Coordinates of N, CA and C and ligand atoms in Angstrom, one line a residue:
X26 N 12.8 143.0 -172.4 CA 13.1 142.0 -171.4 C 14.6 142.1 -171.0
X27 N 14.8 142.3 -169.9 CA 16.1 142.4 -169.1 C 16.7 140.7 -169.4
X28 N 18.4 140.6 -169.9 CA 19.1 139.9 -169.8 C 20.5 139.8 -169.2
X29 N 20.5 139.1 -168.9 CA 22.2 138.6 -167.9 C 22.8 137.7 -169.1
X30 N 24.3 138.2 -169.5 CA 24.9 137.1 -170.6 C 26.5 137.1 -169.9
X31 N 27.1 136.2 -168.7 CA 28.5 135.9 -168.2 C 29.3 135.8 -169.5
X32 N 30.1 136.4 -169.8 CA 31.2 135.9 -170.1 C 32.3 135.4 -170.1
X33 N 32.6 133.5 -170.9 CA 33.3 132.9 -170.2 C 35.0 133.5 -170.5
X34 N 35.0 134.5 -170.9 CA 36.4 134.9 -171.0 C 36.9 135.3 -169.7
X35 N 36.1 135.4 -168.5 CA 36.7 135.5 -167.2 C 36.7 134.0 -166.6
X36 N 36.3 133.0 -166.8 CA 36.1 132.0 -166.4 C 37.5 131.5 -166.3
X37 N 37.6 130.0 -164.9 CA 38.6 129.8 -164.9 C 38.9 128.7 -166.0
X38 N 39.5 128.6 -166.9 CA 40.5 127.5 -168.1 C 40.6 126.8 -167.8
X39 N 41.0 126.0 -166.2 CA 41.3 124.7 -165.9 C 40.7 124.1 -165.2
X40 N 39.0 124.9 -165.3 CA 37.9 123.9 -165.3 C 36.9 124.7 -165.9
X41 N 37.2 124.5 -167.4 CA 36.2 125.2 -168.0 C 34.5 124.5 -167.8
X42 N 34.4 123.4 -168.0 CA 33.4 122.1 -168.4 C 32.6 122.9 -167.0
X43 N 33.3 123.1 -165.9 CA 32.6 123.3 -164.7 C 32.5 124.6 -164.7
X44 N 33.2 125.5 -165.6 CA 32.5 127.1 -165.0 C 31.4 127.4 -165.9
X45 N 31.2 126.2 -167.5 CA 30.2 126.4 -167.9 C 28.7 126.1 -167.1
X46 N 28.9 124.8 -167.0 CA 27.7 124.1 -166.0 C 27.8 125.4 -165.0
X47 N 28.1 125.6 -164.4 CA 27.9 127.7 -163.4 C 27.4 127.8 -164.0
X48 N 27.4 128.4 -165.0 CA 27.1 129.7 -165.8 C 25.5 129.0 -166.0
X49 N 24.8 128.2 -166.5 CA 23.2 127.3 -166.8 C 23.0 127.0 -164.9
X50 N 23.6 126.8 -164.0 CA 23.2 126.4 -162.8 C 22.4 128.1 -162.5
X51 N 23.6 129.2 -163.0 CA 23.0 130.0 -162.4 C 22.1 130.9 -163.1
X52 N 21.3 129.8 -164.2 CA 19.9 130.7 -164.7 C 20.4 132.1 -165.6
X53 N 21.3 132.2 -166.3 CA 21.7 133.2 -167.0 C 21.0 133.2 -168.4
X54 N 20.6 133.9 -169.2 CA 20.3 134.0 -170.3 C 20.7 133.1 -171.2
X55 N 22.1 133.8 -171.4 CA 23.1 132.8 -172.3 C 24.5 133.1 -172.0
X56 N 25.0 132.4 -173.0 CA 26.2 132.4 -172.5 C 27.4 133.4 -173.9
X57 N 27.9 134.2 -173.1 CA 28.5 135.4 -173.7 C 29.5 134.7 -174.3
X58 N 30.3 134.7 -175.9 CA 32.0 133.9 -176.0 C 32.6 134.8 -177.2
X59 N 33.5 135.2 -176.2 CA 34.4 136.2 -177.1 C 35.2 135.9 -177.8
X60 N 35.2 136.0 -179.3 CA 36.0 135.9 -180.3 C 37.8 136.4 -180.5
X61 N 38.4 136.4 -180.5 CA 39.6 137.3 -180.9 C 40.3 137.1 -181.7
X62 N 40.9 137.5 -182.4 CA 41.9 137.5 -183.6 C 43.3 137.9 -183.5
X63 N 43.8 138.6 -183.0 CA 45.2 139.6 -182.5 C 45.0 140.3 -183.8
X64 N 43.9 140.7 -184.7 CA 44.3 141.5 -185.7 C 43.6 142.7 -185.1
X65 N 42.3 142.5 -185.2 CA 40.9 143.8 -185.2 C 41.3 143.6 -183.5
X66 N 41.8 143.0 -182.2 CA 41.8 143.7 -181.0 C 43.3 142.9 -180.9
X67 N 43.8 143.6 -179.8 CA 45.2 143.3 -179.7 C 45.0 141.9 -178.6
X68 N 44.7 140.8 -178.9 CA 44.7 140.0 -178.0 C 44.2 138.7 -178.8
X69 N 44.1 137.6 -178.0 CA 43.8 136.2 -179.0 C 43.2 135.7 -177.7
X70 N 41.6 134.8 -178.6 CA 41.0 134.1 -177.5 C 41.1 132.5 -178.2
X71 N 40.0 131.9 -177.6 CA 39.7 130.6 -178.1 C 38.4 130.9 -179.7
X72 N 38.2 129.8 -180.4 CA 37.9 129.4 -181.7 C 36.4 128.2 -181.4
X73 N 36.4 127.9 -182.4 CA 34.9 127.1 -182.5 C 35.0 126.1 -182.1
X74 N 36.4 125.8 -181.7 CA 36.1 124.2 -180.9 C 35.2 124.5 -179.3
X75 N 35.4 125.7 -179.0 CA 35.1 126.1 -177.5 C 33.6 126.1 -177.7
X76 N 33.5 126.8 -178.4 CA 31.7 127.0 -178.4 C 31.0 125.6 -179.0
X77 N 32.0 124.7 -179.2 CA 31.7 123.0 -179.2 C 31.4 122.4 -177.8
X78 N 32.5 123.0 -177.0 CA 32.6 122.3 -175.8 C 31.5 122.7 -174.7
X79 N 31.2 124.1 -175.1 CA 29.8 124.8 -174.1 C 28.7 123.7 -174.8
X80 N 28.4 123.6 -176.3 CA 27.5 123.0 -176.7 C 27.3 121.3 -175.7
X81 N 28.1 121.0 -175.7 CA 28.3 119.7 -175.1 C 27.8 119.7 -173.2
X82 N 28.9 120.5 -173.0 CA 28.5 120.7 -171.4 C 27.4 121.3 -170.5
X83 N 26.3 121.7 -171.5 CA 25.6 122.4 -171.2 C 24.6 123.2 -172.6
X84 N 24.1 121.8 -173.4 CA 23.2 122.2 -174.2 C 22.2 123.1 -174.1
X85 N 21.8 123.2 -173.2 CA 20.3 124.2 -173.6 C 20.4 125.5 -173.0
X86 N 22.0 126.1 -173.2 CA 22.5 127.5 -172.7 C 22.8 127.9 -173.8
X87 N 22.1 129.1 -174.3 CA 22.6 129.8 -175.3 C 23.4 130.4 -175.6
X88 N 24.1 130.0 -177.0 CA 25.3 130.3 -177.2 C 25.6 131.5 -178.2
X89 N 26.0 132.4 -177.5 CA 25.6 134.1 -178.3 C 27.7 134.6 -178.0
X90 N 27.8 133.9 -179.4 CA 29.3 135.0 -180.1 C 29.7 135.9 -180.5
X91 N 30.2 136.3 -179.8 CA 30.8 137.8 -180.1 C 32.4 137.9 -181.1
X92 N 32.3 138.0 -182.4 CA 33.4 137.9 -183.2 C 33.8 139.0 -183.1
X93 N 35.1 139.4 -182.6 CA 35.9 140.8 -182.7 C 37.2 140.3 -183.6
X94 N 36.7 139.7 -184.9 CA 37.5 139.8 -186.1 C 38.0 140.9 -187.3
X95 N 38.7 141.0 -187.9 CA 39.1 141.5 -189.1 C 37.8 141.5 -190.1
X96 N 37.6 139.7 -190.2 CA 37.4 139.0 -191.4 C 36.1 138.6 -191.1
X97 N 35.1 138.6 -190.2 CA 34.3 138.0 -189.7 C 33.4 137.3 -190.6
X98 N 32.9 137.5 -192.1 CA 32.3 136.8 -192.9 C 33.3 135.6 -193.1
X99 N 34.7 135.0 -193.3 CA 35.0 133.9 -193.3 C 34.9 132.9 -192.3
X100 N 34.1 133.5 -190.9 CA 33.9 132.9 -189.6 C 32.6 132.5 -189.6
X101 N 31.5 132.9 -190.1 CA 30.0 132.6 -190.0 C 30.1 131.2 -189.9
X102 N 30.8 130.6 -191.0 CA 30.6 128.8 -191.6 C 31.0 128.2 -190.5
X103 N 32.2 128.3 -190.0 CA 32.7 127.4 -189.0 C 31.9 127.5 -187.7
X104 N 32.0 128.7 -186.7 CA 31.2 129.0 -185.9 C 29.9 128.5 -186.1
X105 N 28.9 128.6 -187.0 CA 27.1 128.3 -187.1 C 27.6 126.8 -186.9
X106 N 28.5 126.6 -187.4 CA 28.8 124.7 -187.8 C 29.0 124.1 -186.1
X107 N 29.7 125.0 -185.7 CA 30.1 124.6 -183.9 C 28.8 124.9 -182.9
X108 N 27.9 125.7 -183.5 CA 26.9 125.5 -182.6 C 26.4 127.3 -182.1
X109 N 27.1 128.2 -182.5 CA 26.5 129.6 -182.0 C 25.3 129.4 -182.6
X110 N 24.3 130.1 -181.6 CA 23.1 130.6 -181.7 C 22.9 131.9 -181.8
X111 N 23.7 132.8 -181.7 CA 23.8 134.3 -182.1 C 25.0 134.8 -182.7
X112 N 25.1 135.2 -183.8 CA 26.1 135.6 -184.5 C 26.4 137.3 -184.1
X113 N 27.4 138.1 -183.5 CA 27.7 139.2 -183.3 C 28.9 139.6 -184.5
X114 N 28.7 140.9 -185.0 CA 29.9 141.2 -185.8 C 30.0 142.5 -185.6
X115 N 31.2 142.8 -185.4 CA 31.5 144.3 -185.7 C 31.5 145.7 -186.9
X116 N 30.1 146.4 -186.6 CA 30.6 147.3 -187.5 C 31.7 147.9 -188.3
X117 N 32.9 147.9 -187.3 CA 34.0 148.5 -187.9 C 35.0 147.6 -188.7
X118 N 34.3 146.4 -188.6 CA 35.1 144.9 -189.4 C 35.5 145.2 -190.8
X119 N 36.4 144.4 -191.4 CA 36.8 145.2 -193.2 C 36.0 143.6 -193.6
X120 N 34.9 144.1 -194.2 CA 33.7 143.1 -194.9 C 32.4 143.8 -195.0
X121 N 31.8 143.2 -196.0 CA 30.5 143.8 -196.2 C 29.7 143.4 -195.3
X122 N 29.4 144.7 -194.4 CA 28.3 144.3 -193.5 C 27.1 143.6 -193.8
X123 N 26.6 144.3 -194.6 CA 25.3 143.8 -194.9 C 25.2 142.2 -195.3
X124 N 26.2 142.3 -196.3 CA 26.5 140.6 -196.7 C 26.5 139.6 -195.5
X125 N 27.4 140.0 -194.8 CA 27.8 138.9 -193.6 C 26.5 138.8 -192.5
X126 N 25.9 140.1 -192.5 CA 24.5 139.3 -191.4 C 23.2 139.4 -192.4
X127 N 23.1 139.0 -193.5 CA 22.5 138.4 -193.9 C 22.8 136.7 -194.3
X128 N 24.4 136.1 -194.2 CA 24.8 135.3 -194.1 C 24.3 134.2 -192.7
X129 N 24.3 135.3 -192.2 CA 24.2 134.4 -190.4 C 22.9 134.4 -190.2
X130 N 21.7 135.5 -191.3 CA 20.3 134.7 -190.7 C 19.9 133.7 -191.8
X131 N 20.9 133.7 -192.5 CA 20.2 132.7 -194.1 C 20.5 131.5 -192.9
X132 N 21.4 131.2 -192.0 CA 21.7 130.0 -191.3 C 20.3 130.2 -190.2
X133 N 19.0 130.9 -190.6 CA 18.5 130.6 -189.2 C 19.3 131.1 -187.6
X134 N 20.4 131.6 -187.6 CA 20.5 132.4 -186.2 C 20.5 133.9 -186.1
X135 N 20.7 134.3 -184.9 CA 19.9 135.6 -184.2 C 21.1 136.3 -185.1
X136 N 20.9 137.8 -185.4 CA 22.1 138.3 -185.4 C 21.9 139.8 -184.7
X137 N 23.7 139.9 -184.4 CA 23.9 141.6 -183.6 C 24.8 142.2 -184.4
X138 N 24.8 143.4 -184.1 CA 26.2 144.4 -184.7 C 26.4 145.2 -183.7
X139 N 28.0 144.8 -183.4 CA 29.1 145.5 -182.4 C 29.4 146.9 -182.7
X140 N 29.3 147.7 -181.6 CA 30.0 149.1 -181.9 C 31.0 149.3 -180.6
X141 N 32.1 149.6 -181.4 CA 33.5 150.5 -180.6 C 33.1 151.4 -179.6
X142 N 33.9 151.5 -178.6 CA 33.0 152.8 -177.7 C 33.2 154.5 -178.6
X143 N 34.0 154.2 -179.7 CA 34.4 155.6 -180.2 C 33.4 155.6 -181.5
X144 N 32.9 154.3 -181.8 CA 31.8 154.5 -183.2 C 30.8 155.2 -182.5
X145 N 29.9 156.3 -183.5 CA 28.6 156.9 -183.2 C 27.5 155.8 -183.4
X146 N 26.4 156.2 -182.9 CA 25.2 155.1 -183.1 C 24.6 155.0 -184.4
X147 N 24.6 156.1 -184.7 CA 24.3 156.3 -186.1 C 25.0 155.2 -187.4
X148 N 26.1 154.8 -186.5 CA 27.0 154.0 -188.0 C 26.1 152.5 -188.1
X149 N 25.1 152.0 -186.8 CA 24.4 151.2 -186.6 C 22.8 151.4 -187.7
X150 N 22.9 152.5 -187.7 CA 21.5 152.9 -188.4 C 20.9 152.0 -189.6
X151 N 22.2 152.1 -190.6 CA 21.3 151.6 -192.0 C 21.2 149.9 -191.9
X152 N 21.3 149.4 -191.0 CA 21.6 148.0 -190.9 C 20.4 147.0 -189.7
X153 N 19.7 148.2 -189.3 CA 18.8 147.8 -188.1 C 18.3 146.9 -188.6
X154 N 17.4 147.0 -189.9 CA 16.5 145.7 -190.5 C 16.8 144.2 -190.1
X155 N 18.5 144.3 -190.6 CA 19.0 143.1 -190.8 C 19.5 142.3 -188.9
X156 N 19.5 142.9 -188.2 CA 20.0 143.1 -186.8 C 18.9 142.3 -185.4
X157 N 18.8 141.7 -184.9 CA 18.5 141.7 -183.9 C 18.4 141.8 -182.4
X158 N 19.9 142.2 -182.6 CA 20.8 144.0 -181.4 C 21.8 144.1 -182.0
X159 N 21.8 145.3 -181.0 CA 23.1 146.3 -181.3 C 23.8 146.3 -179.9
X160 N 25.4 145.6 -180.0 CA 26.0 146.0 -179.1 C 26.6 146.9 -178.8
X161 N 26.7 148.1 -177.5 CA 27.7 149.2 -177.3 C 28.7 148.3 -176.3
X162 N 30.1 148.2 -176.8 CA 31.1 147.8 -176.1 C 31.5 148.9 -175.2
X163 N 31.3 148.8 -174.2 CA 31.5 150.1 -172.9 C 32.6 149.7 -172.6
X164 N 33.6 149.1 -173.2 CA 35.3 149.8 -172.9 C 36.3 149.0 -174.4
X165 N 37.1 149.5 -174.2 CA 37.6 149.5 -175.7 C 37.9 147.3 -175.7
X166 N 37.3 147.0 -176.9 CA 37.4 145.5 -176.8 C 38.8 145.1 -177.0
X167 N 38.9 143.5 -176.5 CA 40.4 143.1 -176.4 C 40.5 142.5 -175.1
X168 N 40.3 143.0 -173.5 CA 40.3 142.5 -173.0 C 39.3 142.7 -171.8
X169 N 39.3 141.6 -170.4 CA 37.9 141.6 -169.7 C 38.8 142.1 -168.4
X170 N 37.9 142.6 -167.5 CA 38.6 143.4 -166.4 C 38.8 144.9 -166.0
X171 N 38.2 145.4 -167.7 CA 38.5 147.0 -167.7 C 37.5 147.9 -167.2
X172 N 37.9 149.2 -166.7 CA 36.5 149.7 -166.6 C 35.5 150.5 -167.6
X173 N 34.3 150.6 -167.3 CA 33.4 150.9 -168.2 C 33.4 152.3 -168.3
X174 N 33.4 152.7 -169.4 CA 33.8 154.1 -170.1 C 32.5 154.9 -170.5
X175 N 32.0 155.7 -169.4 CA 30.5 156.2 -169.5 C 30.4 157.3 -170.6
X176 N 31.3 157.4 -170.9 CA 30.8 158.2 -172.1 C 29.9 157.5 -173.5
X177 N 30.1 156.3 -173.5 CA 29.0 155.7 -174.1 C 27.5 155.9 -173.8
X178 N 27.4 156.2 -173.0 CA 25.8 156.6 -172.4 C 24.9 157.3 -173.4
X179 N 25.5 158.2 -174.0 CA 24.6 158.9 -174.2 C 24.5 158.4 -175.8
X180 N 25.7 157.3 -176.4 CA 25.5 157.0 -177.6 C 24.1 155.9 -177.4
X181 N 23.7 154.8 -176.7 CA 22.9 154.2 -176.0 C 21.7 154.8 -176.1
X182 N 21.7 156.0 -175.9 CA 20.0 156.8 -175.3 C 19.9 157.5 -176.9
X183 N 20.7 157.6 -177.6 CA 20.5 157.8 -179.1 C 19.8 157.2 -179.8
X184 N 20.3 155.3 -179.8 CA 20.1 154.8 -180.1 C 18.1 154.6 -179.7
X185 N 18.8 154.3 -178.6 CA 16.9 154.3 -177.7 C 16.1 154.7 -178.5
X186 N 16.0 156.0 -178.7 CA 15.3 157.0 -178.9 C 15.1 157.0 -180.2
X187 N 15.5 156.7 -180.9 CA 15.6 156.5 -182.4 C 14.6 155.3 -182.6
X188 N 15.1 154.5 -181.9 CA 14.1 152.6 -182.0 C 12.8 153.1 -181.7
X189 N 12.3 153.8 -180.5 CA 10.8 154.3 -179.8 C 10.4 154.9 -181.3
X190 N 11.1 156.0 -181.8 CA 10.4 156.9 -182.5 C 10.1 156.0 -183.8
X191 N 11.3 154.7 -184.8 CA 10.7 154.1 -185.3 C 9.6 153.0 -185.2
X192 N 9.0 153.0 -184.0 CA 7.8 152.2 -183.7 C 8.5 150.8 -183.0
X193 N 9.9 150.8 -182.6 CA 10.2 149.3 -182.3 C 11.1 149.1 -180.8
X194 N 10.2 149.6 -179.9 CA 10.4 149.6 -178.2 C 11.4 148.8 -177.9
X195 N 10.6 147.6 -178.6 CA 11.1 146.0 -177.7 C 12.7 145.5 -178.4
X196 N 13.3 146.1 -179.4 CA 14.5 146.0 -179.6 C 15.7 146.2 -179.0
X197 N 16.7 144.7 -178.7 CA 17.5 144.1 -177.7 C 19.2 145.7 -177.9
X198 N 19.0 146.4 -176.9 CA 20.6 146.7 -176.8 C 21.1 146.3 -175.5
X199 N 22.5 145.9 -176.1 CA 23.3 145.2 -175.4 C 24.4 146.3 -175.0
X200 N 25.0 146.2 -173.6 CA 26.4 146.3 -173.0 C 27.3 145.6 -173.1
X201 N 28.5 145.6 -173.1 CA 29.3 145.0 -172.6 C 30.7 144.7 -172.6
X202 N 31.4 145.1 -171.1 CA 32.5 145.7 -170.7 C 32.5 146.2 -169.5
X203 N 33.3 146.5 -168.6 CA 33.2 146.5 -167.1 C 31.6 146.7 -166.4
X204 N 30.7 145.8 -167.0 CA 29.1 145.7 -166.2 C 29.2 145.3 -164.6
X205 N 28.5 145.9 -163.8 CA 28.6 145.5 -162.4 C 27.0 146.2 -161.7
X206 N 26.4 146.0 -161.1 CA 25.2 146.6 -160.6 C 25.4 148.2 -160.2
X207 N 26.5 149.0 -160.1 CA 26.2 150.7 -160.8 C 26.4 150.7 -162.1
X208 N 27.7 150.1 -163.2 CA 27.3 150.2 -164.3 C 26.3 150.0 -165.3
X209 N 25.7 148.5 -164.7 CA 24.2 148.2 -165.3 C 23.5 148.8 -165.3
X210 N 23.0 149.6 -164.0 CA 22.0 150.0 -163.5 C 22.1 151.9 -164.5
X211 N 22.9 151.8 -164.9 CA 23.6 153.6 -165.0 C 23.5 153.0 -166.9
X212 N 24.2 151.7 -167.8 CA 23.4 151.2 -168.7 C 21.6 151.2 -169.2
X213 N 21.1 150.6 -168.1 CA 19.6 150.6 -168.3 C 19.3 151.6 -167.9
X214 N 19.4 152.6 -167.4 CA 19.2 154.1 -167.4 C 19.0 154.6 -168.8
X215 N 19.6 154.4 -169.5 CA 20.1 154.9 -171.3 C 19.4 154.2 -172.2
X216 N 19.2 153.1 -171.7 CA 18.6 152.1 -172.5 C 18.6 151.1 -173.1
X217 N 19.8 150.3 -172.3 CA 20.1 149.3 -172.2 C 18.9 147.9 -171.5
X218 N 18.9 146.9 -172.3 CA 18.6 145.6 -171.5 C 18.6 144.4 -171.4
X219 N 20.6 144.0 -172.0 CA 20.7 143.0 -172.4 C 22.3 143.5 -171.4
X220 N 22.8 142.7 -170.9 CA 24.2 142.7 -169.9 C 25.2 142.0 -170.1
X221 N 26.4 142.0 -170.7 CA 27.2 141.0 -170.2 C 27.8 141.5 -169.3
X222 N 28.6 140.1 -168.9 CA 29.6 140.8 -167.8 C 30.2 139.2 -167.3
X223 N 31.5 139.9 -167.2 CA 32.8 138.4 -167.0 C 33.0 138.8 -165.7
X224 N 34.4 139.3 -165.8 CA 35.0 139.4 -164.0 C 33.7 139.5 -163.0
X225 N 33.1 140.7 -163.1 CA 32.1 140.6 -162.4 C 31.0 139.6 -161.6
X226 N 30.8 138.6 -162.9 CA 29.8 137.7 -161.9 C 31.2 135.9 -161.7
X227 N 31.7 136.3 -162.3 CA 33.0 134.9 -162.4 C 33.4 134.7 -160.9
X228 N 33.4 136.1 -160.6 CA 34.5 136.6 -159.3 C 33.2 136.1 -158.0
X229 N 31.5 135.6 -158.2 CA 31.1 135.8 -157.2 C 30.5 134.4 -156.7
X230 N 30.6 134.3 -155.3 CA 30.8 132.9 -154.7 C 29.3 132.1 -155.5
X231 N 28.4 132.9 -155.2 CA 27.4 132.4 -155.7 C 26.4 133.6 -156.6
X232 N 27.0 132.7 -158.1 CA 26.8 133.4 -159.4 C 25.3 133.4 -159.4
X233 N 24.3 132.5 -159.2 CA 23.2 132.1 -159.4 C 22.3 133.8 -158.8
X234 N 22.7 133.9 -157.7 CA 22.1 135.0 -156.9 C 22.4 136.4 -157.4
X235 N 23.9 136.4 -157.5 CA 24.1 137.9 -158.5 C 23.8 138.2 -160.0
X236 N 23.6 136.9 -160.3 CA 22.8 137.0 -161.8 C 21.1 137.4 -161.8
X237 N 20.4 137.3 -160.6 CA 19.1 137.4 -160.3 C 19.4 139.2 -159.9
X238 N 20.3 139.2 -159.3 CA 20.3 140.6 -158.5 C 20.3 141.6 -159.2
X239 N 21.8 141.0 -160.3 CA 21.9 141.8 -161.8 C 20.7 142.5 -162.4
X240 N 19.9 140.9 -162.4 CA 18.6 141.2 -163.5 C 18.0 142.1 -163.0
X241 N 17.5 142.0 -161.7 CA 16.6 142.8 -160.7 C 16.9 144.1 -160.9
X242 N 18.3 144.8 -160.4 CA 19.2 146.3 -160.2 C 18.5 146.8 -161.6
X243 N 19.4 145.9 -163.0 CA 19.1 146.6 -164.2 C 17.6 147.0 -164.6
X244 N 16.7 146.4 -163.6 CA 15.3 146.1 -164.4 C 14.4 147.1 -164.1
X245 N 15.1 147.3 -162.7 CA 14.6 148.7 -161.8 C 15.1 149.8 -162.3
X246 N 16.1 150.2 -163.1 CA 16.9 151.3 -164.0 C 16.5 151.4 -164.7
X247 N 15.8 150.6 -165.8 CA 15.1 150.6 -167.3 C 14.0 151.8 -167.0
X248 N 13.9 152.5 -167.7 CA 12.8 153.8 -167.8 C 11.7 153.0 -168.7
X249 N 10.5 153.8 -168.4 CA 9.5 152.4 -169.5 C 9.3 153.2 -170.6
X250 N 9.5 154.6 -170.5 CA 9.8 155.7 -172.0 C 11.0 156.5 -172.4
X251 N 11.0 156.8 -173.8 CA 12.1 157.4 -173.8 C 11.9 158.7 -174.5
Ligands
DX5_17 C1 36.0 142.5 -174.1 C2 34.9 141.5 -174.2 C3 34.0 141.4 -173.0 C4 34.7 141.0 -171.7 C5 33.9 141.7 -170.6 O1 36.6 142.6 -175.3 O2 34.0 141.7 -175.3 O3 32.9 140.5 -173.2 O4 34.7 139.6 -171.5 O5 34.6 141.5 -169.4 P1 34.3 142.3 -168.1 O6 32.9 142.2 -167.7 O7 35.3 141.7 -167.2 O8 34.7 143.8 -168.5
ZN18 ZN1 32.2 140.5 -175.6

């Protein structure tokens, strides 16, 4: 199933309450919320009060975080507590992977593992059981705006191809990083079918229709074998 996930890290701050309500007006999946630390990326975002305030403004948009921490197992508790419905963590995190997303489904929510555009797919391998996607970050994480670094492609079609051969088609990979209707479309080519994307749809007068267009572009790119 093809998905659209905005990220409100492009959204404008000084009316957040309203660029959430956007984001559920315009029929999006869910709603993308990036973590940051200034340790594991060079930059600082907002915390669990935020993914409180989406909960509020706009309950029944799902709330899928993306933790680009150091530490991410001492984040599970607060975060599940504020209301994420999908826990994302980074493979290259200093913590027991395995520990920490079995931590986030003992809570009942979805879980993913983040990969660097420079990790191989393979470092995703021993962990698929516990996973419910795997994200490829198509430009180095930290900040929104940058362009998408195609050399990930072919880590993506690795992955693909690996999930088919173990019997499990329908398994969610995700992009996300300069996504726009060529990079989606050039994404679900590989085998991609999950999208985020900030600047991109933030920037468009009317998000409701480029989120449909998104879905559409990427859906028509999806190969139905691999
Ligand atoms: C980057 C974040 C992305 C970012 C994407 O570290 O993980 O989710 O918001 O922004 P765009 O779509 O603008 O590249
Ligand atoms: Zn993200």
């Amino acid at each position: 199933m093809i998905q659209i996930l905005p990220s409100l890290l492009a959204a404008d701050g000084a009316r957040l309450g309203d660029e959430i309500r956007r984001v559920e007006a315009a029929e999006a999946d869910a709603l993308h919320l990036d973590i940051m630390d200034a340790h594991f990326v060079p930059n600082l975002s907002f915390g669990p009060d935020v993914v409180r305030v989406t909960a509020r403004c706009a309950p029944g948009l799902h709330r899928h975080v993306h933790l680009m921490l150091s530490r991410p197992d001492l984040y599970v508790a607060p975060f599940a507590d504020a209301g994420a419905q999908t826990i994302q963590i980074h493979v290259e995190a200093d913590c027991d992977i395995w520990q920490t997303l079995r931590m986030i489904r003992d809570r009942g929510l979805r879980t993913g593992l983040v990969l660097r555009p420079q990790t191989s797919p393979e470092a995703a391998f021993p962990y698929l059981a516990l996973c419910d996607e795997v994200l490829f970050m198509t430009v180095n994480p930290g900040y929104g705006g940058q362009s998408f670094m195609p050399e990930v492609l072919p880590h993506i079609e690795r992955l693909r191809k690996r999930l088919c051969s173990d019997g499990k088609p329908e398994f969610d990979i995700m992009v996300d990083g300069g996504i726009n209707f060529e990079t989606g479309a050039k994404a679900a080519a590989a085998g991609a079918n999950q999208f985020v994307a900030g600047s991109f749809l933030f920037r468009q007068p009317d998000m409701g229709a480029a989120v449909a267009a998104l879905r559409e572009t990427c859906g028509q790119a999806f190969p139905g074998t691999f």
